[in-house]
Coordinates of C-alpha atoms in Angstrom, one line a residue:
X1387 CA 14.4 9.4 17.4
X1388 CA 13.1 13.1 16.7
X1389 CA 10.8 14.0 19.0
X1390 CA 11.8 18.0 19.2
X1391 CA 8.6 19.9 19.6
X1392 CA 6.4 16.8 19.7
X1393 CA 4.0 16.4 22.5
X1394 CA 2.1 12.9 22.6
X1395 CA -1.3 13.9 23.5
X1396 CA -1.4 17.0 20.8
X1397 CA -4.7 16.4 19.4
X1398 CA -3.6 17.9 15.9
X1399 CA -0.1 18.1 14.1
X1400 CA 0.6 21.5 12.5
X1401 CA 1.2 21.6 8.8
X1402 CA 4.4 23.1 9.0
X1403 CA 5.6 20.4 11.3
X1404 CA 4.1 17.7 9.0
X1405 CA 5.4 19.2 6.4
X1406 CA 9.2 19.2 7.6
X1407 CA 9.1 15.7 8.9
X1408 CA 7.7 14.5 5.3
X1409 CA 10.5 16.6 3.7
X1410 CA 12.7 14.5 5.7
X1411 CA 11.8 11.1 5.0
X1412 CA 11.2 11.9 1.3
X1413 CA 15.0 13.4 1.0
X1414 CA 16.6 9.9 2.8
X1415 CA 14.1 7.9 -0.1
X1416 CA 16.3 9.7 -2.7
X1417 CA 19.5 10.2 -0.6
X1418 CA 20.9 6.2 -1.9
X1419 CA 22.5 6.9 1.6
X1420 CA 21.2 3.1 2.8
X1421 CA 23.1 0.1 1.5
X1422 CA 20.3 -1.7 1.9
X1423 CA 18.8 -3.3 -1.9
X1424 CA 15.4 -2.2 -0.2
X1425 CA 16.2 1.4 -0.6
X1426 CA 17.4 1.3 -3.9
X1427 CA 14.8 3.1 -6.1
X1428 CA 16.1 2.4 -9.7
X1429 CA 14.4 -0.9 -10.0
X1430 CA 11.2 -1.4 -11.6
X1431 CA 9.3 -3.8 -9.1
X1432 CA 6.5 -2.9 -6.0
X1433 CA 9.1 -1.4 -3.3
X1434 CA 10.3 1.3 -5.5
X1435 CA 6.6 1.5 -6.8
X1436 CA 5.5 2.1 -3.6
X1437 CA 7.9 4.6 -3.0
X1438 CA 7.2 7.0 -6.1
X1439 CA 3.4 6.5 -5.4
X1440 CA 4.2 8.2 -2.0
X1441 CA 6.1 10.8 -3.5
X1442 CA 3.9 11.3 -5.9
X1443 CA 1.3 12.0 -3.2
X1444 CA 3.6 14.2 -1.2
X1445 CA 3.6 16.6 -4.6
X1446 CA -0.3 16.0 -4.7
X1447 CA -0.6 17.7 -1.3
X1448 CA 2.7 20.3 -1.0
X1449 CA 2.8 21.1 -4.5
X1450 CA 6.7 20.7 -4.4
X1451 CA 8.5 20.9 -8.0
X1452 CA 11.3 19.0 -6.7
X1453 CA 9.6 16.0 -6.1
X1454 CA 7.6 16.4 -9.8
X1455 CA 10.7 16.7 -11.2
X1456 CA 12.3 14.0 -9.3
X1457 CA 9.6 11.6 -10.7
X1458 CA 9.8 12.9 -14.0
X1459 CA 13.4 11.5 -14.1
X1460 CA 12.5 8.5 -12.6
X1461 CA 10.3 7.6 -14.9
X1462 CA 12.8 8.6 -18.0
X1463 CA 15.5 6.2 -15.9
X1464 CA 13.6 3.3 -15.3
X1465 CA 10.5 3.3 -17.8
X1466 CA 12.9 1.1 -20.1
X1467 CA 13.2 -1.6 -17.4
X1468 CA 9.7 -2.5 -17.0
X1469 CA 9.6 -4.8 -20.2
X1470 CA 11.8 -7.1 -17.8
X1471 CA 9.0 -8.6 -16.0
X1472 CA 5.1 -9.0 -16.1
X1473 CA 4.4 -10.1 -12.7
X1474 CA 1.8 -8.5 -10.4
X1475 CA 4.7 -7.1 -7.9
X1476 CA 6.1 -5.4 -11.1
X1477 CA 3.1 -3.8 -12.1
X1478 CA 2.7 -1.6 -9.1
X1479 CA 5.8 1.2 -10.7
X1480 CA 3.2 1.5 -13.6
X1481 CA 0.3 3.6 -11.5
X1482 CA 2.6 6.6 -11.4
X1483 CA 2.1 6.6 -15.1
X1484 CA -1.5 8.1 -15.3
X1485 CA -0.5 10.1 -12.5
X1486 CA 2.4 11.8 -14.3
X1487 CA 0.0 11.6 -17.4
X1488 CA -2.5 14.1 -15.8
X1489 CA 0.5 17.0 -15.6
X1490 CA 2.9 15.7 -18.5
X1491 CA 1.3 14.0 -21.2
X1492 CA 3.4 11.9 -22.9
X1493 CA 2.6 9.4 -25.5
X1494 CA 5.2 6.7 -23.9
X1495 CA 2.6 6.9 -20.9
X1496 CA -0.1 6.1 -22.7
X1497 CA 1.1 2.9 -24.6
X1498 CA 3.0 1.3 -21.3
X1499 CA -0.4 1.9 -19.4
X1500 CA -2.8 0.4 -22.4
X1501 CA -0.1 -2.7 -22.4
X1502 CA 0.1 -3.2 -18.8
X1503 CA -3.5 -3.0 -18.6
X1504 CA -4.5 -5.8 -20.8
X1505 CA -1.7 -8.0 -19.4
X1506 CA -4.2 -8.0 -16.3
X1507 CA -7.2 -8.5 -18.5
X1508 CA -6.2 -11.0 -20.8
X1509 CA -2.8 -13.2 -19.5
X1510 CA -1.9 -12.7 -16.0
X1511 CA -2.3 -15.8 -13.8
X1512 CA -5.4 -16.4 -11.9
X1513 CA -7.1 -18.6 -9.5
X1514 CA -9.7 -21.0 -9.8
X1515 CA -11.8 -18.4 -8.1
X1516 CA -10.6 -15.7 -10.6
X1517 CA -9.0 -13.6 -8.5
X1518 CA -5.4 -12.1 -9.6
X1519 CA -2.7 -14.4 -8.4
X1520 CA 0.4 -13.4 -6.7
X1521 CA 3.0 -13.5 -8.5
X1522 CA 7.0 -12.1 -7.9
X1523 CA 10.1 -11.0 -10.1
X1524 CA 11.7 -13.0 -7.4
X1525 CA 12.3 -17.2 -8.5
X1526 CA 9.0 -18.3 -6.0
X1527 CA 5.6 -19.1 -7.5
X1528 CA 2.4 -18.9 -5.4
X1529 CA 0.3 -21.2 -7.1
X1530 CA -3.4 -20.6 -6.5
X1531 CA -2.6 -17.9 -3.6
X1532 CA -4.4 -14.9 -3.4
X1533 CA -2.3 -12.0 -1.4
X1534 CA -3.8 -8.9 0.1
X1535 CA -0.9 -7.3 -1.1
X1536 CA -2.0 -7.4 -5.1
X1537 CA -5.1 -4.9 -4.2
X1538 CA -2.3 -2.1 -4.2
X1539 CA 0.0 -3.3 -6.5
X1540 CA -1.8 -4.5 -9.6
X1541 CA -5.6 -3.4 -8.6
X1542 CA -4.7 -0.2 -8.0
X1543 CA -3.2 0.2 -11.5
X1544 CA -6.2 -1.4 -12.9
X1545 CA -8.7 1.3 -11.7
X1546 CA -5.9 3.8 -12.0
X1547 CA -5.8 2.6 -15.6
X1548 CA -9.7 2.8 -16.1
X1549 CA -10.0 6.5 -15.4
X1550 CA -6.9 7.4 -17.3
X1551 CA -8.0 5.2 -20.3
X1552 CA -12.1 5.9 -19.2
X1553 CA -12.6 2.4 -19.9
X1554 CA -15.6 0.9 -18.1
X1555 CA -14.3 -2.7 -18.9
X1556 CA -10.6 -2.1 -16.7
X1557 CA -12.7 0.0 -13.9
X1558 CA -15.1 -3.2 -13.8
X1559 CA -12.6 -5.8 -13.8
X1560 CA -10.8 -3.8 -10.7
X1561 CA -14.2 -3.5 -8.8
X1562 CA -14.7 -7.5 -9.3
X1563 CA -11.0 -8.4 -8.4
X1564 CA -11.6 -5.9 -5.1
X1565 CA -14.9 -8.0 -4.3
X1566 CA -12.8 -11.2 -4.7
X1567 CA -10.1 -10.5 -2.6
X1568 CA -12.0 -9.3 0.3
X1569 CA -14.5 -11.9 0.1
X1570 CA -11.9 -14.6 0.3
X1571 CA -9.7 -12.8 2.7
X1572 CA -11.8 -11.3 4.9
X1573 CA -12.7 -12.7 8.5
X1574 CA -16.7 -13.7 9.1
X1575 CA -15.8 -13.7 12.7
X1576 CA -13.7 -10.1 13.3
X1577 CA -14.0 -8.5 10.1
X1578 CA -10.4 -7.7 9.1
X1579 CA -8.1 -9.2 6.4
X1580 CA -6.1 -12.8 6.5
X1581 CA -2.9 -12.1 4.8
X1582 CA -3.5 -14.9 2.0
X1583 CA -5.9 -17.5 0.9
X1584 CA -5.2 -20.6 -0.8
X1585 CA -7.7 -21.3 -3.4
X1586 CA -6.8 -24.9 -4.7
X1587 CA -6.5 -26.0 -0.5
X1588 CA -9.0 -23.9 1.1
X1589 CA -7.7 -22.5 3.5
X1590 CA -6.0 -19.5 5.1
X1591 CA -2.5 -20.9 5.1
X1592 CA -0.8 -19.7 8.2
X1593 CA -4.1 -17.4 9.0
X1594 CA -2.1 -14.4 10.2
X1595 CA -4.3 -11.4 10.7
X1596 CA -1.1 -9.2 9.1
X1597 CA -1.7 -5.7 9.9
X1598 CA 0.6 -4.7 6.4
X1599 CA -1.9 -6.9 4.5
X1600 CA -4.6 -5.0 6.1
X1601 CA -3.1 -1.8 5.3
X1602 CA -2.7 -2.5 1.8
X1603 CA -6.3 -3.2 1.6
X1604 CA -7.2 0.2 3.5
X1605 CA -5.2 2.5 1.6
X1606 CA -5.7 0.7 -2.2
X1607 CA -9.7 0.7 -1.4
X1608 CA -10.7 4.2 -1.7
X1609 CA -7.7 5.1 -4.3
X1610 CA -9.4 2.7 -6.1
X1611 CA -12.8 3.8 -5.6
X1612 CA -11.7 7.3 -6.7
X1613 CA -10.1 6.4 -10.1
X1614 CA -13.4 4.6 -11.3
X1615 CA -15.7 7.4 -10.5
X1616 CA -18.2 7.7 -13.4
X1617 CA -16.7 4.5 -15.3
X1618 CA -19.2 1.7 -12.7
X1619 CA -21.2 1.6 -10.5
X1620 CA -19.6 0.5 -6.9
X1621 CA -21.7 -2.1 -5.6
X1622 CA -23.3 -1.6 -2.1
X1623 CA -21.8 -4.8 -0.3
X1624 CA -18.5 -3.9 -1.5
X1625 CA -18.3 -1.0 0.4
X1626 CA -20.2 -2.5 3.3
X1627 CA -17.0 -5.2 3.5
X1628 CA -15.0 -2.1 3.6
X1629 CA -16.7 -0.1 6.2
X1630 CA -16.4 -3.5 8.3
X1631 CA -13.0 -3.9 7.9
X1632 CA -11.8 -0.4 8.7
X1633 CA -14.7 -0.3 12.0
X1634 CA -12.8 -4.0 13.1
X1635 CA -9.0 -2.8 12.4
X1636 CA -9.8 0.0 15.2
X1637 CA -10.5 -2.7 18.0
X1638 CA -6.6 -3.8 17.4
X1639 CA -5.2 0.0 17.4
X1640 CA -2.8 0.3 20.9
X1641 CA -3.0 3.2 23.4
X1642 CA 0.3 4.7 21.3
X1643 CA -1.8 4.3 18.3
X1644 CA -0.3 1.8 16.4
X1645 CA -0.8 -1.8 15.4
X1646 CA 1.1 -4.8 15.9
X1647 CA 2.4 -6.8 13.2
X1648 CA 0.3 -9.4 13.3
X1649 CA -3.1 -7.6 14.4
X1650 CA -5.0 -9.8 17.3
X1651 CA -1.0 -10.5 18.6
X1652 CA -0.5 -7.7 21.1
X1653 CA 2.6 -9.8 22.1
X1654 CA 4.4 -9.1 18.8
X1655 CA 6.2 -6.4 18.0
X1656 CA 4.4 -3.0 16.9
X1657 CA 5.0 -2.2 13.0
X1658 CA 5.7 1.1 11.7
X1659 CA 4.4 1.1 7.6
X1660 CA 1.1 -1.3 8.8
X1661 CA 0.2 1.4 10.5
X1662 CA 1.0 3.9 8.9
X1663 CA -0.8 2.3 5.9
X1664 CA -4.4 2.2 7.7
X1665 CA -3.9 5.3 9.2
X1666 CA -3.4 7.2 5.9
X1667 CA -6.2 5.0 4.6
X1668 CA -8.8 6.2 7.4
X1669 CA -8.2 9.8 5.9
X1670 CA -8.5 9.0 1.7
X1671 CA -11.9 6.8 3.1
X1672 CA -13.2 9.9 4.6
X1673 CA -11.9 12.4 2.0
X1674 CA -13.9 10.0 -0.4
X1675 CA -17.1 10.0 1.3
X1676 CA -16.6 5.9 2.9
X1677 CA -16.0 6.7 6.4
X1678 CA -17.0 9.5 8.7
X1679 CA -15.2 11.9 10.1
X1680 CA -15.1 10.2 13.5
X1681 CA -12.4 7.8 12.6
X1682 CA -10.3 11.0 12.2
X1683 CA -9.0 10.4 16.1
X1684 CA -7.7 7.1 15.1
X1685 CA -5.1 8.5 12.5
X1686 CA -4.0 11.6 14.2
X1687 CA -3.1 9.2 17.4
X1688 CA -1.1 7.1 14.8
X1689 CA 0.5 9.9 12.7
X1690 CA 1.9 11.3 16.2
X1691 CA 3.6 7.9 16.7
X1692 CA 5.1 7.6 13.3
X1693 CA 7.2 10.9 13.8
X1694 CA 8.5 9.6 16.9
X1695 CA 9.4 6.7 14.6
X1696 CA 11.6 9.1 12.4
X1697 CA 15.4 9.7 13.4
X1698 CA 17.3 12.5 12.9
X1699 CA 18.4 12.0 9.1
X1700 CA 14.8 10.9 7.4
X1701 CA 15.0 7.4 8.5
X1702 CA 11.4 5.1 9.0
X1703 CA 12.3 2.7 11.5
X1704 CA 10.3 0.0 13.1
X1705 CA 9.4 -1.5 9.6
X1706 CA 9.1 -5.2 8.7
X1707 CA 11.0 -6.4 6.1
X1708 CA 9.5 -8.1 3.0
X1709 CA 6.7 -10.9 4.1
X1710 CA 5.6 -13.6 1.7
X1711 CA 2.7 -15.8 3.9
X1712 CA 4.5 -17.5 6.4
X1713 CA 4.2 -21.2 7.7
X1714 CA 2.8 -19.8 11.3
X1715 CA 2.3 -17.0 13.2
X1716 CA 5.2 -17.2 14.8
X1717 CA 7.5 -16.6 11.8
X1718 CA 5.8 -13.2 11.1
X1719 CA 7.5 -11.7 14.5
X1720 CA 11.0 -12.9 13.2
X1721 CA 10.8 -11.1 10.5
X1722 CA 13.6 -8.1 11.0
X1723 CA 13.4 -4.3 10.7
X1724 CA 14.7 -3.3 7.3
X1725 CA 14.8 0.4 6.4
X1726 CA 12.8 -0.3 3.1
X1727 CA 11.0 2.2 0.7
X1728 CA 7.8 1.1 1.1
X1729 CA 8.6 1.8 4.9
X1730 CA 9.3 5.3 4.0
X1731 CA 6.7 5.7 1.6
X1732 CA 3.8 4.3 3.9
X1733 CA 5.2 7.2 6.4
X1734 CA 5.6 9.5 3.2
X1735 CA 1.7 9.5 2.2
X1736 CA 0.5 9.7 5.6
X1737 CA 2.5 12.4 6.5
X1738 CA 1.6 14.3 3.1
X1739 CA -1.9 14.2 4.7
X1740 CA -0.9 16.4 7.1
X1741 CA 1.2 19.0 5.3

């Protein structure tokens, strides 16, 4: 691991330090220099879509042409590929497309994003309750499951969608799926997220507190809230369940300032993109007005550990790979470290906060 120049107990990263280690991690996303299928970024489905939404946000906040132009291509590569599938996993690619939009315009934008859009509205499969459910490019169906993991890859579109389109309808629709899921995943007694919820069996399934699922949660929430500005009205409670949730995931954080995979399981291995996930969703909550600036601490502490988590050629390490809900708790701390792009692009985007 890198660790040149790194003190532990720094209270602040510099931006120029931040700034070199995201470089870093963003040039082994596009190096193809991994064999593994994780890292490979032509594909239209939610790894890849997770790693051109981080990228995207390291141009937001360095302003580097490179990476706009990188995504530019991307996009002109792979736009053609995402008639393949219409699954919630394979929507999340589609909210770089408003992004891109806001600097490019391009009429090709505009008619995948109206498409994908009412997909969601008017045929993808829900649950008795009505929330989105999870659904894969991969042969497995989830019948009646709802997955903390479709807040940031189809909900975040949604909203994303809604303020590109300024339709009130979409921006509602994303507000009501956001209430679903974390009414029906979120704990009465601590506060954070279950990873799933089985809506035809009531129950929890396995009922792993999974720190990714939580993460997914804390970082599509206030990206979310920010794309439906002006288009509805965010109801009170809604952000009261967030508030809660970000507040309880604290009281699992470690004295290294990271979270285990599984978040009341101190005995299971710590997870690199969980936690860099909530940490880089504690700073888009308090950039958007939801949290306070005291929670600050909580993500500096955890963006110091992520850059010891970096080796020497861009590589995220520590990083689960991919987790469908498991049959027990047990089987989420067998899962093996993958390097994976939503690994580096969880890294990527909290990083970017930095530089």
């Amino acid at each position: 691991m890198i660790m040149e120049g790194l003190h532990l107990q720094a209270q602040a990263i510099s931006s120029e330090f931040a700034r070199a280690k995201a470089a870093s991690v963003y040039a082994f996303m596009i190096s193809g220099s991994s064999a593994d299928n994780r890292m490979n970024i032509d594909l239209w489905d939610w790894i890849p879509g997770v790693g051109v939404l981080a990228i995207w946000r390291y141009f937001e906040k360095t302003g580097s042409r490179d990476a706009l132009r990188y995504l530019t291509g991307w996009t002109a590569r792979n736009l053609g590929k995402s008639c393949v599938h219409r699954t919630v996993n394979s929507t999340a690619p589609f909210a770089l497309l408003p992004a891109l939009h806001s600097v490019a315009p391009d009429d090709s934008y505009t008619e995948s994003v109206r498409a994908t859009a009412q997909w969601l509205m008017d045929q993808a499969p829900r649950t008795r309750e009505g929330a989105f459910e999870h659904t894969v490019t991969e042969p497995a169906a989830f019948p009646e499951q709802v997955w903390a993991d479709t807040v940031y890859m189809a909900v975040l579109f949604l909203a994303q969608a809604a303020g590109m389109l300024g339709s009130a309808a979409y921006a509602q629709e994303a507000l009501r799926q956001l209430e679903l899921h974390l009414r029906l995943l979120q704990d009465d007694a601590t506060g954070v997220l279950f990873h799933g919820w089985n809506c035809g069996e009531r129950h929890h399934m396995s009922g792993a507190r999974w720190t990714r699922a939580n993460a997914w949660v804390a970082l599509g929430f206030p990206c979310i809230i920010q794309s439906v500005a002006g288009l509805a009205d965010i109801p009170a409670g809604l952000s009261e369940r967030y508030v809660r949730l970000m507040t309880a995931l604290l009281d699992y954080q470690n004295e290294r300032g990271l979270w285990h995979t599984v978040l009341d399981r101190p005995d299971f291995y710590e997870e690199t993109s969980g936690s860099a996930g909530i940490a880089a969703g504690i700073i888009r909550a308090i950039e958007c007005g939801l949290l306070d600036g005291k929670h600050r601490e909580a993500a500096d502490r955890t963006a110091m550990a992520i850059i010891g988590r970096i080796d020497e050629a861009g590589r995220v390490i520590g990083v689960s790979g991919g987790t469908p809900v498991k049959e027990s708790l047990e089987d989420y701390n067998l899962i093996p470290f993958k390097d994976t792009l939503y690994g580096q692009g969880l890294a990527l985007m909290l990083l970017s906060e930095y530089a």
